[in-house]
Coordinates of N, CA and C in Angstrom, one line a residue:
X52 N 0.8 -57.0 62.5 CA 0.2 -55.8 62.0 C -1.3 -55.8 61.9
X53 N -1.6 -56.9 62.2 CA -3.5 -56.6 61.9 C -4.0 -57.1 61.0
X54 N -3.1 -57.8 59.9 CA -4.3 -57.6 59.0 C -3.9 -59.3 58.4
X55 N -5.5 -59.6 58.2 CA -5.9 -60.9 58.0 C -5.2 -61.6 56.7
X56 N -5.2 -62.6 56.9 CA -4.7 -63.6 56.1 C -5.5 -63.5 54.6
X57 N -6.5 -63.0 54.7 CA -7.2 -62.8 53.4 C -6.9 -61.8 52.4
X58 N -6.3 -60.7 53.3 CA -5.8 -59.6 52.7 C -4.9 -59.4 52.0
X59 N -3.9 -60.1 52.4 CA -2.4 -60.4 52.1 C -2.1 -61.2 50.3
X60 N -2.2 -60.2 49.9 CA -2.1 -60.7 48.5 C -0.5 -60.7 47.7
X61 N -0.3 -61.3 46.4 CA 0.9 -61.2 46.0 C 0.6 -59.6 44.8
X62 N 1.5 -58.7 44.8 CA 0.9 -57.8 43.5 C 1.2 -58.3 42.3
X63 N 2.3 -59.4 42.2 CA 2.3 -60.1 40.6 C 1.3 -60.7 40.3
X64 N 0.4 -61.4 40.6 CA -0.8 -61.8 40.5 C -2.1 -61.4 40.1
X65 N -2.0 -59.8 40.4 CA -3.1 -58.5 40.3 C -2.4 -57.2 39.6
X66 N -2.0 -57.2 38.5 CA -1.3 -55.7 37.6 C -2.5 -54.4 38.2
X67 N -3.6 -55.1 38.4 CA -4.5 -53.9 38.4 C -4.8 -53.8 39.9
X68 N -4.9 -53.1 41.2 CA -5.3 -53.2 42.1 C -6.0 -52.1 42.6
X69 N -7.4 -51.7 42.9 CA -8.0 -51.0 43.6 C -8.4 -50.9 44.9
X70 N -7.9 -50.1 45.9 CA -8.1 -50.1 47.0 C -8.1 -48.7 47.6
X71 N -8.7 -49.1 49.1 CA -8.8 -47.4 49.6 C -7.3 -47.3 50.4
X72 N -6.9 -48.6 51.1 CA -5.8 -48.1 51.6 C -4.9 -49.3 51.3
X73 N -3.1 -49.2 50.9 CA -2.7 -50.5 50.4 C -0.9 -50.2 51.3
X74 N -0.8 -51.1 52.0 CA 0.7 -51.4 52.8 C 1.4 -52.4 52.0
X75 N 2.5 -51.3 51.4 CA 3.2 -52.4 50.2 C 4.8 -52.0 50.4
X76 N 5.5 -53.3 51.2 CA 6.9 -53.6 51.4 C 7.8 -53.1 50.0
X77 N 8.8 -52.7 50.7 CA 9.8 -52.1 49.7 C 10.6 -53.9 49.4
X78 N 10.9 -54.2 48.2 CA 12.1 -55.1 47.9 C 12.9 -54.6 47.4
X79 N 14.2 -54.6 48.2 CA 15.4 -54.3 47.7 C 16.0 -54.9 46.8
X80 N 16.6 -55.0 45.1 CA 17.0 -55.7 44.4 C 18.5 -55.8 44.3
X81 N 18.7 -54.5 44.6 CA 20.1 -54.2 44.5 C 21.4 -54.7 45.2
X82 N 22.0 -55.1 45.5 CA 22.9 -55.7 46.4 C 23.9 -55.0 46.6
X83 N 24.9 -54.8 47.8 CA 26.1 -54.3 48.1 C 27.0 -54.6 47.0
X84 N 27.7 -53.4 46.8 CA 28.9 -53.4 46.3 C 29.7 -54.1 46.1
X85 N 30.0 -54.6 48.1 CA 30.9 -55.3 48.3 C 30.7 -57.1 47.8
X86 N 29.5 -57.2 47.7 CA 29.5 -58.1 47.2 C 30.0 -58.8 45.7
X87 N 30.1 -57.8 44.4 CA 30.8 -57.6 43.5 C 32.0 -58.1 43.5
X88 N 32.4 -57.4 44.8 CA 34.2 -56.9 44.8 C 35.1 -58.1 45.3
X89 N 34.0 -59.1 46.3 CA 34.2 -60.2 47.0 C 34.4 -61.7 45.8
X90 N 33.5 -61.3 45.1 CA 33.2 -62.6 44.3 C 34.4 -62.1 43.2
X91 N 35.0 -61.1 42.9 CA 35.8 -61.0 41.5 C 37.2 -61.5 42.5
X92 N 37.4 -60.7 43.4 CA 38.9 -61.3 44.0 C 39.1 -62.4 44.4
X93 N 37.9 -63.2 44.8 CA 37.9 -64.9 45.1 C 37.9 -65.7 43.8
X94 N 37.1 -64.9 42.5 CA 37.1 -66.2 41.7 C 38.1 -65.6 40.2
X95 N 38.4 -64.5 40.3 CA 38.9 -64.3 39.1 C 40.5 -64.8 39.0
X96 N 41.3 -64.5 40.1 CA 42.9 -64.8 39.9 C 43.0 -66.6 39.7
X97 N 42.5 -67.3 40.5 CA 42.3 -68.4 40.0 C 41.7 -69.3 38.6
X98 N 40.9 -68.3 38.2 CA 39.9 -69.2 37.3 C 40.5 -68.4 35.8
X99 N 41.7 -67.4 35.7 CA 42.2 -66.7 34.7 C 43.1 -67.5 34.8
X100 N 44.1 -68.1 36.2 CA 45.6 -68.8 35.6 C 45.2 -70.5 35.5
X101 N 44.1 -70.8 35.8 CA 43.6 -72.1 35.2 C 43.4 -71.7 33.6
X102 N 42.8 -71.1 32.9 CA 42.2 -70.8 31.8 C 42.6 -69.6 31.2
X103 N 44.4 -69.9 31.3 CA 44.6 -68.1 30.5 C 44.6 -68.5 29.0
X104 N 44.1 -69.3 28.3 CA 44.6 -69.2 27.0 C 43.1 -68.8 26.4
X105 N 41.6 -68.7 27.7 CA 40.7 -68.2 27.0 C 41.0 -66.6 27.5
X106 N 41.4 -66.2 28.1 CA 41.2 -64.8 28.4 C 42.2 -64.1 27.5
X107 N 43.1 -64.7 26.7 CA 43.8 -64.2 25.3 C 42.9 -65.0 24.4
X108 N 41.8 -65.7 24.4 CA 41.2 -65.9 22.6 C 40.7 -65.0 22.3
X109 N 40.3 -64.8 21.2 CA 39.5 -63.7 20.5 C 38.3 -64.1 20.4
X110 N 38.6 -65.9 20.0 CA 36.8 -66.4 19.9 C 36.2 -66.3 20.9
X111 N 36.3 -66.1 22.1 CA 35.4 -66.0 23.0 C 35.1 -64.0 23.4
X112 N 35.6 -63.1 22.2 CA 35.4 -61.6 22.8 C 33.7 -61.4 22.3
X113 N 33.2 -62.0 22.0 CA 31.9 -62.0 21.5 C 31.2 -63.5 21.9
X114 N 30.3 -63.6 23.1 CA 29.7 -64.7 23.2 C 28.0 -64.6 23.3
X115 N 26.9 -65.6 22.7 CA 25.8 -65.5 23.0 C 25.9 -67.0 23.9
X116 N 24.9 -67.0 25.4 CA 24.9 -67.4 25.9 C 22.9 -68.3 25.9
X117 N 23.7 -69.4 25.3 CA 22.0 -70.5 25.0 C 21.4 -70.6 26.6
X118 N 20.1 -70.8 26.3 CA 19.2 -71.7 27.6 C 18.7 -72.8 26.9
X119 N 19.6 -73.7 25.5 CA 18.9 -74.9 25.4 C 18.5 -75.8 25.8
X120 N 19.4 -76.3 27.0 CA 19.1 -77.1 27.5 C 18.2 -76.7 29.1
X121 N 17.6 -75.7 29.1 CA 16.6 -75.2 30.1 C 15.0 -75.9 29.7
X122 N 14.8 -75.8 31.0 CA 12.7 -76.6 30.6 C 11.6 -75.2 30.1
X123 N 12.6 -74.1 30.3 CA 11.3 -72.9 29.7 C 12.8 -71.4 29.4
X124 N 12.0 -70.5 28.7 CA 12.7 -69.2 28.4 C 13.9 -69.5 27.5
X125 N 13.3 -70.1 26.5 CA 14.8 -70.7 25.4 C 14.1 -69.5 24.0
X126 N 15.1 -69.5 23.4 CA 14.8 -68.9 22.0 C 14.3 -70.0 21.0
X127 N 13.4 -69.9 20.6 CA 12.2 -71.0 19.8 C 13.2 -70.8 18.3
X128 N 13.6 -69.9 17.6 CA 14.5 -69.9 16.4 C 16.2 -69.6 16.9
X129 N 16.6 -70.1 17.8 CA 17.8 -70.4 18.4 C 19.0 -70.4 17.2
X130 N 18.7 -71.7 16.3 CA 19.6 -72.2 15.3 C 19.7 -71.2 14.4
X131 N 19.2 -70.2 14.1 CA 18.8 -69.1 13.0 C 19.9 -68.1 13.9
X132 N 19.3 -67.9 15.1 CA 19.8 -66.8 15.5 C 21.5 -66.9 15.7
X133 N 22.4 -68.0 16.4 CA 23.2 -68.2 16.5 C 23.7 -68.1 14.9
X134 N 23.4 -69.2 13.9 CA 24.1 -68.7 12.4 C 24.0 -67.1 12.4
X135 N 23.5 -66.7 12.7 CA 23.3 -65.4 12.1 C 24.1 -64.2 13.1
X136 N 24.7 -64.7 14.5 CA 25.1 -63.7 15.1 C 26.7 -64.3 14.7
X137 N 26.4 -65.7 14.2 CA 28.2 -66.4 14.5 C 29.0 -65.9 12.8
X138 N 27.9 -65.6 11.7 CA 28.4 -65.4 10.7 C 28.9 -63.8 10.4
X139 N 27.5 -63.1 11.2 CA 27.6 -61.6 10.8 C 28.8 -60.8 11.9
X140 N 28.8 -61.6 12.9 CA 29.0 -60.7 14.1 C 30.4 -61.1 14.8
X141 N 30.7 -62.6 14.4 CA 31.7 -63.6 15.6 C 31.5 -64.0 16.8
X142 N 29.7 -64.0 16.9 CA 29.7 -64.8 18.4 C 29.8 -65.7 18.5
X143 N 30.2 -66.6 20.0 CA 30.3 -68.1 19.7 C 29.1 -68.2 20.9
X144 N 28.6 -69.1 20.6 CA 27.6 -69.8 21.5 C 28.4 -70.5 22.8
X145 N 27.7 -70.3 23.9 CA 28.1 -71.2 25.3 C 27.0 -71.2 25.6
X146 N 26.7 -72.7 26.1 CA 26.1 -73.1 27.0 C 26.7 -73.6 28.9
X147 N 26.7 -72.3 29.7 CA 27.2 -72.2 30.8 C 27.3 -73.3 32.0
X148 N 25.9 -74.0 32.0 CA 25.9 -75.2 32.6 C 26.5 -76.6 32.1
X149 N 27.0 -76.5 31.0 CA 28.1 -77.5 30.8 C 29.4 -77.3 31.3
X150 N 29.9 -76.1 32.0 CA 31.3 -75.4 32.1 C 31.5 -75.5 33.3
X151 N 32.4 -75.9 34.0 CA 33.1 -75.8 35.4 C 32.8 -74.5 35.6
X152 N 32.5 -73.8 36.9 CA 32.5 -72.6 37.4 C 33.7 -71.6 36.7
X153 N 35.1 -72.4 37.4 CA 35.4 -71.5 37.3 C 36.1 -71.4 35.3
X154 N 35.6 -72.1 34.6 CA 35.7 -71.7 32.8 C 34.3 -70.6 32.7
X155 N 33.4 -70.8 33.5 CA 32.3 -69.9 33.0 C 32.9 -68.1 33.4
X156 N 34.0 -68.0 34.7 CA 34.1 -67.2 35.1 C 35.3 -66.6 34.0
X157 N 36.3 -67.5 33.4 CA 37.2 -67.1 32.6 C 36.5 -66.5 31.4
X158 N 35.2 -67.1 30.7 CA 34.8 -66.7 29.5 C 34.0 -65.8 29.6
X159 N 33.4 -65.2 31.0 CA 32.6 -64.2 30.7 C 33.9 -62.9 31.3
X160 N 35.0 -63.4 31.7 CA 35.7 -61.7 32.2 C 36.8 -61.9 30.5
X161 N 36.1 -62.6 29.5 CA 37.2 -62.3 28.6 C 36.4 -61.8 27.8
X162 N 34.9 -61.8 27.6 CA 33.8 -61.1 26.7 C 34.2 -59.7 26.6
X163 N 33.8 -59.2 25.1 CA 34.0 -57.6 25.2 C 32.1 -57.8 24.9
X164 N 31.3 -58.4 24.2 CA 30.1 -58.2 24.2 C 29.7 -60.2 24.8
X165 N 28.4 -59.6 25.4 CA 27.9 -60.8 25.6 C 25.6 -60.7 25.0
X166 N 25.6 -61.4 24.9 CA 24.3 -61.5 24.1 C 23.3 -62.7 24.9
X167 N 22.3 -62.6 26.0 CA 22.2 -63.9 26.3 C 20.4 -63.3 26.7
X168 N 19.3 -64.5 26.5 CA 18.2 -64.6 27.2 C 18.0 -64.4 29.1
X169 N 17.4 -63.6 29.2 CA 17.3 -63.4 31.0 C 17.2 -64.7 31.5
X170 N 18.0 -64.9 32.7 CA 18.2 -66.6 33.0 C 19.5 -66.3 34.1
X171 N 19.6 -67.6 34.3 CA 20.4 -68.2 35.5 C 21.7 -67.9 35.5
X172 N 22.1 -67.8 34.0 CA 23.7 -67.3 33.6 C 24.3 -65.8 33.9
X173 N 23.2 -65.4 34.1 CA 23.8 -64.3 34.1 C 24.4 -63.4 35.3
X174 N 24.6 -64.2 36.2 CA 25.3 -63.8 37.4 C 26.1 -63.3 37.2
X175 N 27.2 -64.1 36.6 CA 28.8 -64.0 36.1 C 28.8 -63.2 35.3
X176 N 28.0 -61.9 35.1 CA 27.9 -60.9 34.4 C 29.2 -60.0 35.4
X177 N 29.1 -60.5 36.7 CA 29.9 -59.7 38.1 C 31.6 -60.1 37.8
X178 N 31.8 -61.3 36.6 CA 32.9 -61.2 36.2 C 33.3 -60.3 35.2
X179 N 32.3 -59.7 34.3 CA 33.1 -58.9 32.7 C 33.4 -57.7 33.6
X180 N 34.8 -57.7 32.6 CA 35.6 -56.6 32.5 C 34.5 -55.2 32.4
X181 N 35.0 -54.1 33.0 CA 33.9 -52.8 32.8 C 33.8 -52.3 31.2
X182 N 32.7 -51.8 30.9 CA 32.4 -51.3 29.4 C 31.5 -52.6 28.6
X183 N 31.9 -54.0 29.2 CA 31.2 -55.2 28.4 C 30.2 -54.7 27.5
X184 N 29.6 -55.2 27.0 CA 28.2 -55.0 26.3 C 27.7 -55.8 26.9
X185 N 26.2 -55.4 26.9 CA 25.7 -56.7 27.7 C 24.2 -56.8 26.7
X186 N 23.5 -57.2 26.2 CA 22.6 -57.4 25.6 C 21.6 -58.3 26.3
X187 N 20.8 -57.8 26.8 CA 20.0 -58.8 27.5 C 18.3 -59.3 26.7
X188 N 17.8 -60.6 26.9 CA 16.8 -60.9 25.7 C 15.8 -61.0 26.6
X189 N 14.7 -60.2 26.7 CA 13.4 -60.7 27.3 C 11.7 -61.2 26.6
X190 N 11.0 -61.7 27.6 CA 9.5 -61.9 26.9 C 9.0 -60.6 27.3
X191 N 8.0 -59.9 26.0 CA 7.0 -58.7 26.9 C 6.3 -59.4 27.4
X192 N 6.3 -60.5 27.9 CA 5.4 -60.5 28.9 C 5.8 -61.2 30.7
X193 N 7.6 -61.1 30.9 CA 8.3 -60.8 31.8 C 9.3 -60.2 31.4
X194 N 9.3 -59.0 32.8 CA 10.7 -58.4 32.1 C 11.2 -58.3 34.1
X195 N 12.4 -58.4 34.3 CA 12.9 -58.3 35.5 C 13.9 -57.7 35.4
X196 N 14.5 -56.3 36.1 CA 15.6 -55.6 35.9 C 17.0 -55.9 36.3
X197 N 16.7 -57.2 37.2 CA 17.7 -57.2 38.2 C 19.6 -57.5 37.7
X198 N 19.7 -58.0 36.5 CA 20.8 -57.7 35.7 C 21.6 -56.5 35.1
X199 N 20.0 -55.9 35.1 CA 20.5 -54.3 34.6 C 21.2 -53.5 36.4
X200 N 20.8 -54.2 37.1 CA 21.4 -53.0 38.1 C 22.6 -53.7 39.0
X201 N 23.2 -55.5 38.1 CA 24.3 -55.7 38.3 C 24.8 -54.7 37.6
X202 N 24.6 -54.8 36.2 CA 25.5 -54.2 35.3 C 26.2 -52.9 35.4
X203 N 24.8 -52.1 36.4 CA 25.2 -50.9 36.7 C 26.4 -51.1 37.7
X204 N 26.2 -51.8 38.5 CA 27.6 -52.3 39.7 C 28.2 -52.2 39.3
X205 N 29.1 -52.8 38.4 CA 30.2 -53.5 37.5 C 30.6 -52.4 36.6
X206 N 29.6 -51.4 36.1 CA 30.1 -50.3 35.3 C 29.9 -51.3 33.5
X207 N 28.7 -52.0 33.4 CA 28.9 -52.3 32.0 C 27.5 -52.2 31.3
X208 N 28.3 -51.9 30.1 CA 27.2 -51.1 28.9 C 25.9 -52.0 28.9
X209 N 25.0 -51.5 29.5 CA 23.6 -52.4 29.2 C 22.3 -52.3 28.3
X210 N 22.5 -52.9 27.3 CA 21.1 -53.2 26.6 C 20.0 -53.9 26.6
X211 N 19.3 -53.8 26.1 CA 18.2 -54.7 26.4 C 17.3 -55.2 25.1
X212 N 16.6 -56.2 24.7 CA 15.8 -56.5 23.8 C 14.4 -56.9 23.9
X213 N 13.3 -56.9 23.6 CA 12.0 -57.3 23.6 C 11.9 -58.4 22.9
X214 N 12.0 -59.6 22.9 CA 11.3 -60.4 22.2 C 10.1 -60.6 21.5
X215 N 9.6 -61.0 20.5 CA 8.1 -61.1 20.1 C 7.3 -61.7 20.7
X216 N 6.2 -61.3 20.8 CA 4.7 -61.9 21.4 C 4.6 -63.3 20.9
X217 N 4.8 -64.2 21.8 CA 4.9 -65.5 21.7 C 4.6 -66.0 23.1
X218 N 3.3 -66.9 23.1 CA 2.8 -67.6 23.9 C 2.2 -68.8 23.1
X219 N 2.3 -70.0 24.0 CA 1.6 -71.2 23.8 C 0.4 -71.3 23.6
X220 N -0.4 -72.4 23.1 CA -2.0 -72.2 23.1 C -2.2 -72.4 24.7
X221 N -3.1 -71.7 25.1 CA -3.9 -72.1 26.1 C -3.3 -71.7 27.6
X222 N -2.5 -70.5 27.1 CA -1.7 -69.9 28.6 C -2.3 -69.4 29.3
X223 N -3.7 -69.0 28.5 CA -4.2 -68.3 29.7 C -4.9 -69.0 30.6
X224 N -5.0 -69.9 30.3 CA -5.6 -71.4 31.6 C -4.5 -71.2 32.6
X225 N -3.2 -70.8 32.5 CA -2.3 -71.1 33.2 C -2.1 -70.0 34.4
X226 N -1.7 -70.5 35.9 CA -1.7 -69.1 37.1 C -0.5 -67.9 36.2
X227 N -0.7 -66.8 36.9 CA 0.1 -65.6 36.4 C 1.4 -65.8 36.6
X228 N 2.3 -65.5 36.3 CA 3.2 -64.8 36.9 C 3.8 -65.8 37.5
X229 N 4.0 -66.9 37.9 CA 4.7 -67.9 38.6 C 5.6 -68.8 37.9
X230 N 7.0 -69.1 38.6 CA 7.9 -69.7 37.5 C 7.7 -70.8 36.8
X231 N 7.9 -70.8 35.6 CA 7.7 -72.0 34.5 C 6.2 -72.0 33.8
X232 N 5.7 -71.0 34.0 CA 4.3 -70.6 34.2 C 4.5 -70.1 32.1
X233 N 3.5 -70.3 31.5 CA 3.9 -69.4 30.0 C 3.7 -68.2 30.1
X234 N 3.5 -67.2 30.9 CA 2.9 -65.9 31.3 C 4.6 -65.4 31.7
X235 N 5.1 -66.2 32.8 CA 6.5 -65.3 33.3 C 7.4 -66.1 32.5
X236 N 7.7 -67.2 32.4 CA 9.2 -68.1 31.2 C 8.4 -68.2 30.1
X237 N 7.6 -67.6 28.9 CA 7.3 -68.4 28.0 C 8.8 -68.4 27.0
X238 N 8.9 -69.8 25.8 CA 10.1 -69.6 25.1 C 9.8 -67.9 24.4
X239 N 10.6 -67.7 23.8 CA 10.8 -66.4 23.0 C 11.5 -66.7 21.6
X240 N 10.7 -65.9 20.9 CA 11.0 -65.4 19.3 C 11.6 -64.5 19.0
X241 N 12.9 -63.8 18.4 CA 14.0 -62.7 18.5 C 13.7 -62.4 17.2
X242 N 13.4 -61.2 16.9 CA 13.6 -60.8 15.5 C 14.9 -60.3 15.1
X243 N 15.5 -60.7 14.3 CA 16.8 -60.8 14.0 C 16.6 -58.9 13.2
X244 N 16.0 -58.9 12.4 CA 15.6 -57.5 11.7 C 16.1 -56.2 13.0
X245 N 15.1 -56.9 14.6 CA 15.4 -56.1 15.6 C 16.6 -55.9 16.2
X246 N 17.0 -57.2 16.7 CA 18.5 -57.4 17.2 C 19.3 -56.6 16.3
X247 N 19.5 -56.6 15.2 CA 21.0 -55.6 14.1 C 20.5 -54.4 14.2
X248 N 19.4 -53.6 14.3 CA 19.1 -52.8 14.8 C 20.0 -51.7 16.3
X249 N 19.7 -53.0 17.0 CA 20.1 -52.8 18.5 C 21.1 -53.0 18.6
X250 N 22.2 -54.2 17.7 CA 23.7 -54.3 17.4 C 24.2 -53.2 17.4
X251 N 23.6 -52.0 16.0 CA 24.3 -51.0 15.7 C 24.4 -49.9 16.5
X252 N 22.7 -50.0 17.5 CA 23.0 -48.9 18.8 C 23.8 -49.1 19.3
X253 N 24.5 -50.0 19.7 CA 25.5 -50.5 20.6 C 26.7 -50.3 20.1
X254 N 26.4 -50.2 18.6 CA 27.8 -49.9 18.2 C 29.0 -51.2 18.2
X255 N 28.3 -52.2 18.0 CA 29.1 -53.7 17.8 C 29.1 -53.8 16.4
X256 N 30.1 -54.0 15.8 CA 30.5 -53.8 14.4 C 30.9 -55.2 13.8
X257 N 30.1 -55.6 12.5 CA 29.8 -56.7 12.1 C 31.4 -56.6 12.0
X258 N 31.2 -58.1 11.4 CA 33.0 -58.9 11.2 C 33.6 -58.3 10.3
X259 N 33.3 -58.1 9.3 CA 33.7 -57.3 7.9 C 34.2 -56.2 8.5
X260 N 33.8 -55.4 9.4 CA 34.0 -54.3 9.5 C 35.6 -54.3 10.5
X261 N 35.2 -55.4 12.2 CA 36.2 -55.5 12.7 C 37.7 -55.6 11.9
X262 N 37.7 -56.8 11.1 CA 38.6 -57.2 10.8 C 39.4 -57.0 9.3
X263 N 38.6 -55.9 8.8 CA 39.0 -55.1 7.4 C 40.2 -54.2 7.6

């Protein structure tokens, strides 16, 4: 196309760009349908009659999904947040990378809500059942949609959360926007005040209420 090596810039790198003339490639995020439809009939009939006694638990109809054992984008008050979603609410905590494929695929198509930090887990979003809840946890200072327009695939209820302004000392020494970077994964701080807030948008109904 002509145009020099110098030119060719990344736009995550520059939020602000001035120019007289700018050639900017479409990315497509979205993915085929069929690819949904592919990965539920290859992994679901299998991975439900290996693990049907979790797709009849109840403890698994409410899961929050950890990144503690991840090197960045973990929740910094984790321990607080789990007591507090496992006592008010019945979620149980999973951490996905300890789980054989296909247990990760049985516990997320047996979720009625799932609660989890933007991250690597959430593929298997392409297993919940339609209507899921989906609560998703981000830093304002990355947000990436690309789960929300699984969810739209799949037909499941999507929320979203902001996490608190939380950065390390000295991030801004650090490049923009690049992975593991404090700018795009920094950990994140949940205001619990916010999240019950957003619970009740959602219409997930504390325990007391389920089971009264």
């Amino acid at each position: 196309m002509g145009i020099p090596e110098d030119k060719i810039i990344e736009s995550q790198q520059y939020p602000h760009i001035q120019a007289e003339k700018l050639l900017i490639p479409y990315v497509h995020y979205q993915g085929a349908n069929w690819v949904g439809n592919f990965l539920r009939r290859e992994f679901l009939p299998k991975s439900l009659s290996k693990y049907l006694n979790l797709s009849n638990n109840s403890t698994h109809q409410r899961i929050y999904i950890s990144r503690k054992y991840a090197q960045y984008r973990r929740i910094i008050n984790e321990t607080e947040l789990v007591s507090y979603l496992g006592a008010n609410f019945g979620f149980q905590s999973v951490t996905l990378e300890t789980l054989p494929l296909a247990e990760q695929v049985a516990v997320l198509s047996a979720a009625k809500v799932v609660i989890a930090p933007h991250g690597a887990g959430l593929p298997n979003l392409v297993f919940c059942a339609p209507v899921t809840k989906i609560i998703e946890i981000f830093s304002p200072h990355y947000i990436n949609r690309c789960y929300w327009l699984l969810s739209q695939q799949v037909s499941l209820d999507y929320y979203y959360l902001l996490a608190e302004n939380h950065l390390a000392d000295g991030w801004e020494n650090y490049p923009k926007n690049q992975p593991g970077s404090p700018t795009q994964d920094p950990d994140m701080l949940v205001s619990l005040d916010k999240l019950a807030k957003l619970l009740e948008v959602a219409e997930v109904e504390p325990i007391y209420n389920v089971f009264s």
